[in-house]
Amino acid sequence: MTVRILSLHGMGTNARIFAAQTAHFRNLLPPDYEFVFVDGTTVCDPTPEVADNFEGPYLGWYRSPSTVRVAAAHDAVRKVIDEKGPFDAVLGFSQGAAVAASMLLHARIAGQRPPFQAAIFIGSPIPFSCSLDYGIDTRTYFGIAASSPSRPGALMQIPDYLVTDPAYLKGEKSAEEVFYQMFHATVDPYRIGIPTAHVYGLRDQWRRHSMDLVQLCDRVTVVEHGEGHNVPAGYSEEIADAVETVMTGVGGR
């Protein structure tokens, strides 16, 4: 039986690039794995590591993870599921992984059946919420003045180790008030209950984000590698093994 895996690329790449980035470990998996690569909905600048090697368009799921933009990303992925699904699992890199994790957390919060039975997160930042009811209010980190929290009692400070490249933390200009709600295990009791694989590098600037995402999941398999923010070809066997582990029992396997 074919196992279908929705594949969400990172910011500043596209579906074709993500297919190339993951080819090494995908070639080690059984032939009944079908990876469906889809393009993000937002045009953005290319990431430095792909600009010289791949043609555009360069896309993402949002420019910054405000509640409104995260909600729009959820809607875009749901549309893909409606049109091309169903899918047994999801594979995401960087921003694509964060979108998938956010969707799974919101499904758990709502008491809904998760849209996937397993997930593989590669180099994932911490996911953001599309609701003010959850997460840490991080507006000030995105350059937006905030004199009071987004909800009574909400935290407005994140651990220092989660503050990464300031170039990422750019707020969006809008006539409406903009909010950024970062999910975190210290404030949010909800957990992703499906099997999840987490792949991250020791030299990745988002490593601590990826490690904290592990804390938001119940059934985890971790692959830690020695590289940076990429899909490491040299660890293809380890990644393929992790995929096989989380896919046990999925799609009749």
GROMACS .gro file of C-alpha atoms in nm:
model
  253
    1MET     CA    1   0.000   0.000   0.000
    2THR     CA    2   0.134   0.344  -0.095
    3VAL     CA    3   0.225   0.576   0.192
    4ARG     CA    4   0.168   0.940   0.096
    5ILE     CA    5   0.377   1.210   0.262
    6LEU     CA    6   0.302   1.580   0.219
    7SER     CA    7   0.633   1.767   0.189
    8LEU     CA    8   0.659   2.133   0.292
    9HIS     CA    9   0.973   2.327   0.198
   10GLY     CA   10   1.152   2.595   0.395
   11MET     CA   11   1.150   2.971   0.344
   12GLY     CA   12   1.328   3.101   0.034
   13THR     CA   13   1.316   2.772  -0.160
   14ASN     CA   14   1.038   2.584  -0.340
   15ALA     CA   15   0.894   2.236  -0.393
   16ARG     CA   16   1.148   2.142  -0.660
   17ILE     CA   17   1.440   2.251  -0.442
   18PHE     CA   18   1.307   2.058  -0.143
   19ALA     CA   19   1.277   1.747  -0.357
   20ALA     CA   20   1.645   1.782  -0.448
   21GLN     CA   21   1.746   1.849  -0.087
   22THR     CA   22   1.579   1.530   0.035
   23ALA     CA   23   1.663   1.298  -0.255
   24HIS     CA   24   1.954   1.128  -0.075
   25PHE     CA   25   1.752   0.984   0.212
   26ARG     CA   26   1.434   0.934   0.011
   27ASN     CA   27   1.624   0.705  -0.227
   28LEU     CA   28   1.693   0.475   0.068
   29LEU     CA   29   1.324   0.429   0.152
   30PRO     CA   30   1.091   0.162   0.014
   31PRO     CA   31   0.932   0.236  -0.325
   32ASP     CA   32   0.583   0.257  -0.176
   33TYR     CA   33   0.664   0.594  -0.017
   34GLU     CA   34   0.513   0.874  -0.225
   35PHE     CA   35   0.641   1.223  -0.137
   36VAL     CA   36   0.416   1.504  -0.262
   37PHE     CA   37   0.605   1.835  -0.282
   38VAL     CA   38   0.403   2.156  -0.291
   39ASP     CA   39   0.496   2.523  -0.325
   40GLY     CA   40   0.444   2.781  -0.056
   41THR     CA   41   0.217   3.076  -0.118
   42THR     CA   42   0.445   3.373  -0.041
   43VAL     CA   43   0.721   3.511  -0.266
   44CYS     CA   44   1.039   3.593  -0.074
   45ASP     CA   45   1.415   3.627  -0.113
   46PRO     CA   46   1.618   3.309  -0.165
   47THR     CA   47   1.814   3.164   0.123
   48PRO     CA   48   2.191   3.210   0.072
   49GLU     CA   49   2.263   2.840   0.046
   50VAL     CA   50   2.027   2.788  -0.248
   51ALA     CA   51   2.056   3.117  -0.440
   52ASP     CA   52   2.366   3.010  -0.634
   53ASN     CA   53   2.252   2.655  -0.702
   54PHE     CA   54   1.880   2.662  -0.776
   55GLU     CA   55   1.646   2.875  -0.983
   56GLY     CA   56   1.337   3.039  -0.838
   57PRO     CA   57   1.072   3.132  -0.780
   58TYR     CA   58   1.172   3.143  -0.414
   59LEU     CA   59   0.878   3.091  -0.186
   60GLY     CA   60   0.772   3.051   0.174
   61TRP     CA   61   0.460   3.003   0.383
   62TYR     CA   62   0.481   3.350   0.543
   63ARG     CA   63   0.733   3.632   0.577
   64SER     CA   64   0.696   3.644   0.953
   65PRO     CA   65   0.488   3.420   1.182
   66SER     CA   66   0.215   3.660   1.297
   67THR     CA   67  -0.113   3.506   1.406
   68VAL     CA   68  -0.278   3.619   1.083
   69ARG     CA   69   0.001   3.484   0.860
   70VAL     CA   70   0.017   3.153   1.046
   71ALA     CA   71  -0.359   3.113   1.005
   72ALA     CA   72  -0.323   3.181   0.632
   73ALA     CA   73  -0.047   2.918   0.609
   74HIS     CA   74  -0.273   2.667   0.782
   75ASP     CA   75  -0.547   2.744   0.531
   76ALA     CA   76  -0.304   2.700   0.240
   77VAL     CA   77  -0.194   2.358   0.364
   78ARG     CA   78  -0.552   2.250   0.430
   79LYS     CA   79  -0.637   2.345   0.072
   80VAL     CA   80  -0.354   2.121  -0.050
   81ILE     CA   81  -0.484   1.838   0.167
   82ASP     CA   82  -0.835   1.884   0.026
   83GLU     CA   83  -0.712   1.894  -0.333
   84LYS     CA   84  -0.428   1.638  -0.328
   85GLY     CA   85  -0.480   1.437  -0.011
   86PRO     CA   86  -0.534   1.249   0.196
   87PHE     CA   87  -0.183   1.214   0.332
   88ASP     CA   88  -0.050   0.965   0.583
   89ALA     CA   89   0.233   1.183   0.710
   90VAL     CA   90   0.404   1.520   0.670
   91LEU     CA   91   0.768   1.607   0.606
   92GLY     CA   92   0.880   1.962   0.670
   93PHE     CA   93   1.206   2.153   0.660
   94SER     CA   94   1.259   2.475   0.857
   95GLN     CA   95   0.955   2.700   0.811
   96GLY     CA   96   0.760   2.416   0.649
   97ALA     CA   97   0.820   2.202   0.958
   98ALA     CA   98   0.708   2.483   1.188
   99VAL     CA   99   0.383   2.523   0.991
  100ALA     CA  100   0.314   2.149   1.015
  101ALA     CA  101   0.390   2.144   1.389
  102SER     CA  102   0.161   2.443   1.446
  103MET     CA  103  -0.124   2.272   1.261
  104LEU     CA  104  -0.079   1.955   1.466
  105LEU     CA  105  -0.077   2.149   1.794
  106HIS     CA  106  -0.392   2.339   1.700
  107ALA     CA  107  -0.563   2.012   1.606
  108ARG     CA  108  -0.473   1.874   1.949
  109ILE     CA  109  -0.602   2.190   2.120
  110ALA     CA  110  -0.931   2.168   1.931
  111GLY     CA  111  -0.971   1.798   2.008
  112GLN     CA  112  -0.970   1.719   1.638
  113ARG     CA  113  -0.826   1.422   1.458
  114PRO     CA  114  -0.473   1.519   1.345
  115PRO     CA  115  -0.433   1.579   0.971
  116PHE     CA  116  -0.139   1.334   0.964
  117GLN     CA  117  -0.049   1.009   1.138
  118ALA     CA  118   0.324   1.087   1.161
  119ALA     CA  119   0.557   1.382   1.108
  120ILE     CA  120   0.923   1.439   1.019
  121PHE     CA  121   1.063   1.777   1.123
  122ILE     CA  122   1.403   1.880   0.982
  123GLY     CA  123   1.573   2.193   1.119
  124SER     CA  124   1.246   2.325   1.257
  125PRO     CA  125   1.210   2.654   1.441
  126ILE     CA  126   0.960   2.665   1.726
  127PRO     CA  127   0.606   2.682   1.583
  128PHE     CA  128   0.381   2.984   1.630
  129SER     CA  129   0.011   2.992   1.712
  130CYS     CA  130  -0.265   3.155   1.510
  131SER     CA  131  -0.455   3.232   1.832
  132LEU     CA  132  -0.388   3.478   2.115
  133ASP     CA  133  -0.501   3.211   2.361
  134TYR     CA  134  -0.176   3.015   2.336
  135GLY     CA  135   0.197   3.070   2.337
  136ILE     CA  136   0.429   3.345   2.456
  137ASP     CA  137   0.357   3.700   2.340
  138THR     CA  138   0.671   3.781   2.137
  139ARG     CA  139   0.571   4.108   1.973
  140THR     CA  140   0.862   4.301   2.121
  141TYR     CA  141   1.109   4.056   1.966
  142PHE     CA  142   0.962   4.142   1.627
  143GLY     CA  143   1.006   4.514   1.685
  144ILE     CA  144   0.645   4.585   1.782
  145ALA     CA  145   0.577   4.795   2.091
  146ALA     CA  146   0.363   4.613   2.347
  147SER     CA  147   0.284   4.766   2.685
  148SER     CA  148   0.055   4.485   2.798
  149PRO     CA  149   0.035   4.111   2.719
  150SER     CA  150  -0.187   3.974   2.445
  151ARG     CA  151  -0.402   3.802   2.709
  152PRO     CA  152  -0.417   3.827   3.089
  153GLY     CA  153  -0.120   3.655   3.246
  154ALA     CA  154   0.057   3.581   2.918
  155LEU     CA  155   0.435   3.570   2.929
  156MET     CA  156   0.617   3.830   2.719
  157GLN     CA  157   0.972   3.696   2.747
  158ILE     CA  158   1.127   3.394   2.580
  159PRO     CA  159   1.444   3.211   2.687
  160ASP     CA  160   1.753   3.397   2.565
  161TYR     CA  161   1.877   3.093   2.373
  162LEU     CA  162   1.576   3.113   2.140
  163VAL     CA  163   1.670   3.460   2.016
  164THR     CA  164   1.848   3.382   1.690
  165ASP     CA  165   1.947   3.586   1.386
  166PRO     CA  166   1.788   3.933   1.427
  167ALA     CA  167   1.729   3.940   1.053
  168TYR     CA  168   1.461   3.673   1.101
  169LEU     CA  169   1.276   3.868   1.367
  170LYS     CA  170   1.126   4.130   1.141
  171GLY     CA  171   0.774   4.244   1.214
  172GLU     CA  172   0.532   4.323   0.937
  173LYS     CA  173   0.390   4.667   0.868
  174SER     CA  174   0.015   4.674   0.899
  175ALA     CA  175  -0.265   4.916   0.978
  176GLU     CA  176  -0.404   4.646   1.208
  177GLU     CA  177  -0.249   4.536   1.534
  178VAL     CA  178  -0.007   4.247   1.476
  179PHE     CA  179   0.057   3.964   1.723
  180TYR     CA  180   0.322   3.691   1.744
  181GLN     CA  181   0.243   3.396   1.973
  182MET     CA  182   0.530   3.144   2.012
  183PHE     CA  183   0.430   2.797   2.128
  184HIS     CA  184   0.650   2.672   2.410
  185ALA     CA  185   0.637   2.369   2.640
  186THR     CA  186   0.683   2.585   2.950
  187VAL     CA  187   0.352   2.765   2.896
  188ASP     CA  188   0.147   2.540   2.667
  189PRO     CA  189   0.031   2.203   2.806
  190TYR     CA  190  -0.070   2.060   2.468
  191ARG     CA  191   0.152   1.807   2.293
  192ILE     CA  192   0.167   1.654   1.946
  193GLY     CA  193   0.060   1.297   2.008
  194ILE     CA  194   0.152   1.129   1.678
  195PRO     CA  195   0.499   0.979   1.621
  196THR     CA  196   0.749   1.249   1.523
  197ALA     CA  197   1.107   1.245   1.395
  198HIS     CA  198   1.329   1.545   1.469
  199VAL     CA  199   1.644   1.608   1.266
  200TYR     CA  200   1.872   1.899   1.359
  201GLY     CA  201   2.237   2.000   1.337
  202LEU     CA  202   2.484   2.091   1.608
  203ARG     CA  203   2.587   2.395   1.402
  204ASP     CA  204   2.234   2.501   1.313
  205GLN     CA  205   2.131   2.843   1.450
  206TRP     CA  206   1.783   2.695   1.503
  207ARG     CA  207   1.913   2.394   1.699
  208ARG     CA  208   1.771   2.507   2.033
  209HIS     CA  209   1.438   2.577   1.866
  210SER     CA  210   1.437   2.222   1.729
  211MET     CA  211   1.528   2.081   2.069
  212ASP     CA  212   1.243   2.272   2.233
  213LEU     CA  213   1.002   2.146   1.966
  214VAL     CA  214   1.090   1.796   2.087
  215GLN     CA  215   0.943   1.898   2.424
  216LEU     CA  216   0.612   1.977   2.251
  217CYS     CA  217   0.584   1.617   2.123
  218ASP     CA  218   0.501   1.293   2.302
  219ARG     CA  219   0.645   1.020   2.079
  220VAL     CA  220   0.983   1.129   1.945
  221THR     CA  221   1.277   0.993   1.746
  222VAL     CA  222   1.577   1.228   1.729
  223VAL     CA  223   1.861   1.247   1.476
  224GLU     CA  224   2.133   1.493   1.573
  225HIS     CA  225   2.397   1.560   1.309
  226GLY     CA  226   2.716   1.763   1.293
  227GLU     CA  227   2.616   2.010   1.022
  228GLY     CA  228   2.415   2.332   1.005
  229HIS     CA  229   2.073   2.437   0.876
  230ASN     CA  230   2.038   2.187   0.594
  231VAL     CA  231   1.926   1.838   0.501
  232PRO     CA  232   2.257   1.654   0.550
  233ALA     CA  233   2.333   1.403   0.275
  234GLY     CA  234   2.596   1.242   0.496
  235TYR     CA  235   2.328   1.136   0.744
  236SER     CA  236   2.087   0.992   0.491
  237GLU     CA  237   2.082   0.644   0.645
  238GLU     CA  238   2.008   0.784   0.990
  239ILE     CA  239   1.728   1.003   0.856
  240ALA     CA  240   1.580   0.717   0.652
  241ASP     CA  241   1.587   0.495   0.961
  242ALA     CA  242   1.407   0.766   1.161
  243VAL     CA  243   1.142   0.798   0.891
  244GLU     CA  244   1.088   0.422   0.893
  245THR     CA  245   1.059   0.426   1.273
  246VAL     CA  246   0.787   0.693   1.289
  247MET     CA  247   0.603   0.538   0.994
  248THR     CA  248   0.563   0.202   1.168
  249GLY     CA  249   0.193   0.123   1.167
  250VAL     CA  250   0.109   0.413   0.934
  251GLY     CA  251  -0.080   0.336   0.614
  252GLY     CA  252  -0.102  -0.033   0.696
  253ARG     CA  253   0.276  -0.076   0.728
   0.00000   0.00000   0.00000
